[in-house]
mmCIF file with all atom_site columns, C-alpha atoms in Angstrom:
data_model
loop_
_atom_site.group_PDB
_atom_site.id
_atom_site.type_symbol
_atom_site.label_atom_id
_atom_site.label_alt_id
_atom_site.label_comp_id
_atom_site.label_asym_id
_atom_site.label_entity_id
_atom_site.label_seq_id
_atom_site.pdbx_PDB_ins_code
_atom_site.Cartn_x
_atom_site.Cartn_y
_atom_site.Cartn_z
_atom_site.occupancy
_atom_site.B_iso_or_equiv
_atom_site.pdbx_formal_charge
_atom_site.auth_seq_id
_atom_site.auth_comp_id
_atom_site.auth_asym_id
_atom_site.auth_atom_id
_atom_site.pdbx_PDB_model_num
ATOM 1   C CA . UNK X 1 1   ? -6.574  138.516 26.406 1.00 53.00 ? 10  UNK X CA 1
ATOM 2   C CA . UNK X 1 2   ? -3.154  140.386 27.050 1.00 60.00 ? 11  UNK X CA 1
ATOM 3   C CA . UNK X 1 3   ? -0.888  139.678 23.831 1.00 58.00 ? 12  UNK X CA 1
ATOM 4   C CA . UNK X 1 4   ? 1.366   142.421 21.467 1.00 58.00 ? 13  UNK X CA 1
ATOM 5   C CA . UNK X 1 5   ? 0.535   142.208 18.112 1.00 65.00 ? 14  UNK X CA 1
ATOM 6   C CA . UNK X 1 6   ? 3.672   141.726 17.097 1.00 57.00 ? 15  UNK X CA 1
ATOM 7   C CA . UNK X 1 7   ? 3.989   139.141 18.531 1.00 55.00 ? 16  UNK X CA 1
ATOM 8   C CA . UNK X 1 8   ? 7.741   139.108 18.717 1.00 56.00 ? 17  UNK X CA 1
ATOM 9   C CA . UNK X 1 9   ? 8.482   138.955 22.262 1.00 51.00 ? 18  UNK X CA 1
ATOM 10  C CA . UNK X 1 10  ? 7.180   138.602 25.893 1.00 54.00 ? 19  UNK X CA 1
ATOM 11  C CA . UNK X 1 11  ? 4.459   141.297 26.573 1.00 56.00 ? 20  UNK X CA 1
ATOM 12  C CA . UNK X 1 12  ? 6.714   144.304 27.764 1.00 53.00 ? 21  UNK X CA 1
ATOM 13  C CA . UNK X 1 13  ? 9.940   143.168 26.263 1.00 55.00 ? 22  UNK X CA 1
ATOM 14  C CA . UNK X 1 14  ? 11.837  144.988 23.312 1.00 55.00 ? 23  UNK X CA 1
ATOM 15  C CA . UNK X 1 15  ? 10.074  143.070 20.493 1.00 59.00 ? 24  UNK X CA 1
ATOM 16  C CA . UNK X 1 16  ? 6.810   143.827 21.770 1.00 65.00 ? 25  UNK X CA 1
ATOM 17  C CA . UNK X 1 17  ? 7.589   147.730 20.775 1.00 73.00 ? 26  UNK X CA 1
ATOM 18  C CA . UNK X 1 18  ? 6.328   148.928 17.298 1.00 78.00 ? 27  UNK X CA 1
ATOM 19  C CA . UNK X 1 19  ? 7.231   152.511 16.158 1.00 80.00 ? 28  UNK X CA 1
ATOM 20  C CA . UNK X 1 20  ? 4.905   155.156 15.305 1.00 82.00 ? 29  UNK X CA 1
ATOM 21  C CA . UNK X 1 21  ? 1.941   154.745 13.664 1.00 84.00 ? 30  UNK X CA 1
ATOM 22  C CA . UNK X 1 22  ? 3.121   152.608 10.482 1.00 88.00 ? 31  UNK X CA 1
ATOM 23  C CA . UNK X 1 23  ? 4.329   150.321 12.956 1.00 83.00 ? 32  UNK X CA 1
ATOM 24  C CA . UNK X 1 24  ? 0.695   149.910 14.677 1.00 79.00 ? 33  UNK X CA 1
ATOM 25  C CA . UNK X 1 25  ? -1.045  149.552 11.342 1.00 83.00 ? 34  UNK X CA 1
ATOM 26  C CA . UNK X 1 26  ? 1.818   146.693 10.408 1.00 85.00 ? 35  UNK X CA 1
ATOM 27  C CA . UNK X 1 27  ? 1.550   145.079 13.878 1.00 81.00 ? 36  UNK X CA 1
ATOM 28  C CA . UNK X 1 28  ? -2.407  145.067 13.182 1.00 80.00 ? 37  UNK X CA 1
ATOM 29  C CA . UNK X 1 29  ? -2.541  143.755 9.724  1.00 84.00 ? 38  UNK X CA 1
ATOM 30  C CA . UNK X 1 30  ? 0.005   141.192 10.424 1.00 82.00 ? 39  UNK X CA 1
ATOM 31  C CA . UNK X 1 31  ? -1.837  139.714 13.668 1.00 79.00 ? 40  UNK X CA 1
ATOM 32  C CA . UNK X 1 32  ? -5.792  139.580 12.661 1.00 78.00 ? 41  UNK X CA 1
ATOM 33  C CA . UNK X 1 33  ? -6.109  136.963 9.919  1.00 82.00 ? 42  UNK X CA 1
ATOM 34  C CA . UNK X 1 34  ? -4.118  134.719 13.125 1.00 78.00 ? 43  UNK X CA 1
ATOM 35  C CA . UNK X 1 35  ? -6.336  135.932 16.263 1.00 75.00 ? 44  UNK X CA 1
ATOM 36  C CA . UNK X 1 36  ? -9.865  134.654 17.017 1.00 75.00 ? 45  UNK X CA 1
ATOM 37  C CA . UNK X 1 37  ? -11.993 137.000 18.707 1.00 71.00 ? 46  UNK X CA 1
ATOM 38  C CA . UNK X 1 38  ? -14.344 135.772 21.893 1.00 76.00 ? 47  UNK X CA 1
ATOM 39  C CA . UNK X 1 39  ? -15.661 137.219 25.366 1.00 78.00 ? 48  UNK X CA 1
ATOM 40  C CA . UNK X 1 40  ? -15.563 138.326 28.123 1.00 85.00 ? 49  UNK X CA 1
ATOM 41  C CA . UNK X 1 41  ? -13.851 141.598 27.291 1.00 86.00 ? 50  UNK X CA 1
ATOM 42  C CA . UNK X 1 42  ? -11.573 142.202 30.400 1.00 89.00 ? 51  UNK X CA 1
ATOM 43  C CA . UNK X 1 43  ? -9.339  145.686 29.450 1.00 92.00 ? 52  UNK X CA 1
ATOM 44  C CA . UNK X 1 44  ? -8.605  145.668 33.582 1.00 94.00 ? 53  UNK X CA 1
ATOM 45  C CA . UNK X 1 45  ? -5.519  143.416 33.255 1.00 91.00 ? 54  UNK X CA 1
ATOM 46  C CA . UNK X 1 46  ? -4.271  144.765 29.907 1.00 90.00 ? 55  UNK X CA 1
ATOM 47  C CA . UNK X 1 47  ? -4.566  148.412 31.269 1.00 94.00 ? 56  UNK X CA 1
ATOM 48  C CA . UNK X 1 48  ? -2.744  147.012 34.205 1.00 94.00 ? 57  UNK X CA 1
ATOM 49  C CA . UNK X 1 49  ? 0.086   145.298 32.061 1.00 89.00 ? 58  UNK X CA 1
ATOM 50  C CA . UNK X 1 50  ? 0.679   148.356 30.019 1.00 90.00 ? 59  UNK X CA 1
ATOM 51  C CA . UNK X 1 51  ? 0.769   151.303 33.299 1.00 94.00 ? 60  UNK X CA 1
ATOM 52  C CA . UNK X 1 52  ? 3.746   148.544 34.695 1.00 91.00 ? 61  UNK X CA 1
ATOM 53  C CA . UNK X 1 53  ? 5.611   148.504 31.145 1.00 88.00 ? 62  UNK X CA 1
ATOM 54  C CA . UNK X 1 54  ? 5.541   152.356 31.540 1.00 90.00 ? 63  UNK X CA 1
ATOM 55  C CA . UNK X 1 55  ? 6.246   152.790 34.985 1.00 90.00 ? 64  UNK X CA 1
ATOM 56  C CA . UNK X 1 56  ? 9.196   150.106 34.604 1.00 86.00 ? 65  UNK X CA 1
ATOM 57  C CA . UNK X 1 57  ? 10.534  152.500 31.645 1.00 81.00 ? 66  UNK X CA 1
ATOM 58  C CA . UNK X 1 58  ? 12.235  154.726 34.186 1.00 79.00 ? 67  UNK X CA 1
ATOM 59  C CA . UNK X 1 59  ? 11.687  157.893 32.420 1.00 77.00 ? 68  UNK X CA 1
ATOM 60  C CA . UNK X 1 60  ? 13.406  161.315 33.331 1.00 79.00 ? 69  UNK X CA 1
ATOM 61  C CA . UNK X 1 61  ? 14.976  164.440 31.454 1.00 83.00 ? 70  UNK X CA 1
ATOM 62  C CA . UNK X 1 62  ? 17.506  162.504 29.886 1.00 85.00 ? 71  UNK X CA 1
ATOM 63  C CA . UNK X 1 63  ? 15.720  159.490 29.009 1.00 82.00 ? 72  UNK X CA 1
ATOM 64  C CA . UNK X 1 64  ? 12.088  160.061 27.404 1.00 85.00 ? 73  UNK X CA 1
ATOM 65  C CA . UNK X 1 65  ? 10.130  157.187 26.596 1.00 84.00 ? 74  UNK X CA 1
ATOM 66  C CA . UNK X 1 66  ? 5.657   157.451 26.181 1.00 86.00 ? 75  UNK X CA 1
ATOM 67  C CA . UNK X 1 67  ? 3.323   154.123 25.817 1.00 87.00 ? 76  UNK X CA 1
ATOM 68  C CA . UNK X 1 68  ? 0.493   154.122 23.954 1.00 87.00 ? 77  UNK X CA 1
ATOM 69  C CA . UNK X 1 69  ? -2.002  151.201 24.278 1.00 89.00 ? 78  UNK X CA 1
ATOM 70  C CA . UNK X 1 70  ? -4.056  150.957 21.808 1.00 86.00 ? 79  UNK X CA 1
ATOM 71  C CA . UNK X 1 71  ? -7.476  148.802 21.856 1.00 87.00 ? 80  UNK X CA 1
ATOM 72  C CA . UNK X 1 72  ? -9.282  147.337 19.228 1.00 82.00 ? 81  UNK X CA 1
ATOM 73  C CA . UNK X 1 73  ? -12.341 145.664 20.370 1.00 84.00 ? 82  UNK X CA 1
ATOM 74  C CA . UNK X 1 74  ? -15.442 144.424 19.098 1.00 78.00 ? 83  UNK X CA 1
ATOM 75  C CA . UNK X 1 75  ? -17.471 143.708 22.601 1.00 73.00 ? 84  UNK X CA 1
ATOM 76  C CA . UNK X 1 76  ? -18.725 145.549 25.858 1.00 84.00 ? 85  UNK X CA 1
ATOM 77  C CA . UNK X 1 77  ? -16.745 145.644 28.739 1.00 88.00 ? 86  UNK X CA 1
ATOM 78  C CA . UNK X 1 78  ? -17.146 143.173 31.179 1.00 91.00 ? 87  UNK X CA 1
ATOM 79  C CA . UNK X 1 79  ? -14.903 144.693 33.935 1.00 93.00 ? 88  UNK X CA 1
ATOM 80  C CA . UNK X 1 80  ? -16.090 148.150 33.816 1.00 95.00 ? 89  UNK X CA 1
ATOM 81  C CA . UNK X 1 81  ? -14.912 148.932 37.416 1.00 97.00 ? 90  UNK X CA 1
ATOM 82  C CA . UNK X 1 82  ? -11.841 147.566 37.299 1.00 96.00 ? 91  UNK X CA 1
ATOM 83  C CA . UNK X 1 83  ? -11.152 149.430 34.031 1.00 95.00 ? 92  UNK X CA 1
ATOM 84  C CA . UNK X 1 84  ? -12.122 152.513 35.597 1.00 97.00 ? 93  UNK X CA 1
ATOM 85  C CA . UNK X 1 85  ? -9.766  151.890 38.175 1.00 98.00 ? 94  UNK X CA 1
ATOM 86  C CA . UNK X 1 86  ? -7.053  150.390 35.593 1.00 97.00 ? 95  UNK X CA 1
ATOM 87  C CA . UNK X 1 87  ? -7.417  153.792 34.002 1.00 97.00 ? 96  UNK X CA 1
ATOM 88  C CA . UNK X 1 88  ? -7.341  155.842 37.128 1.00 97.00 ? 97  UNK X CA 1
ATOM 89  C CA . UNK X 1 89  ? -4.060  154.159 38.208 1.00 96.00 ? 98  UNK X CA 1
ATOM 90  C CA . UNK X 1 90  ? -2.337  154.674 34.612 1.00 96.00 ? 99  UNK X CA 1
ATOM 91  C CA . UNK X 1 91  ? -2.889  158.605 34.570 1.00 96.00 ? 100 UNK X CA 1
ATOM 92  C CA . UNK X 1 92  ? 0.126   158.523 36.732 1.00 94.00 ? 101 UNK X CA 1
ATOM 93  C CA . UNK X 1 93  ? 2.370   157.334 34.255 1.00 94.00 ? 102 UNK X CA 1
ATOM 94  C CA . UNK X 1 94  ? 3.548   158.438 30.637 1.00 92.00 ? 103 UNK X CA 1
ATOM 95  C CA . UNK X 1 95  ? 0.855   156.653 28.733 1.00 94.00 ? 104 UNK X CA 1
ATOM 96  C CA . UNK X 1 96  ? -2.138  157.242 26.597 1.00 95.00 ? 105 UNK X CA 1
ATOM 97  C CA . UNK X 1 97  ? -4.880  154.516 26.547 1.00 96.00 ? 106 UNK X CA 1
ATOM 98  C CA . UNK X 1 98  ? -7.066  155.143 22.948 1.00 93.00 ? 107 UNK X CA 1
ATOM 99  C CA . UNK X 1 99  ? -9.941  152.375 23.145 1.00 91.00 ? 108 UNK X CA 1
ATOM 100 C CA . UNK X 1 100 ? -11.774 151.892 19.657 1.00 89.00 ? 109 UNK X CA 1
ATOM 101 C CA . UNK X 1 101 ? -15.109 149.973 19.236 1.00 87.00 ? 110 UNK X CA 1
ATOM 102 C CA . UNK X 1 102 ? -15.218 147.990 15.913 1.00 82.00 ? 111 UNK X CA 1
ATOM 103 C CA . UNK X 1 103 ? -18.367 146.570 14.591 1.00 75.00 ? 112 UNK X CA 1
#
């Protein structure tokens, strides 16, 4: 359930970085004719994996960096408490989550 769409790299790692929002839309139309969609919907973990990618970026003053996860899904969440909680945890870090429901 955790993957980049890019698919060019480990999830965190320097391929697994797109930039800006052509980069997103490329990522995204690149990736779904390859992915096949199924439950449960678990956004715990994958909240989880992205707040460590930003917290490992070390950001300060001098070196800037933001993470934006964005999710695409096209189910209900099965985790709901340990999204809220996923979500609770990340607004400590440099990071937007945007959710979207497709469908």
């Amino acid at each position: 359930h955790c993957l980049p769409l890019n698919t060019g790299g480990e999830i965190g790692g320097a391929a697994s970085e797109v930039q800006g929002v052509e980069g997103i839309l490329q990522a995204y139309k690149d990736s779904i004719p390859k992915l096949f969609f199924s439950g449960p919907t678990l956004f715990g973990p994958l909240i989880n994996t992205a707040t460590g990618i930003a917290a490992g970026a070390n950001c300060c003053q001098e070196h800037q960096k933001y993470t934006v996860l964005l999710i695409i899904t096209d189910g209900m969440i099965n985790d709901m408490e340990a999204t809220k909680a996923a979500i609770v945890a990340a607004s400590a870090q440099p990071m937007s989550i945007i959710i979207v429901g497709v469908g």
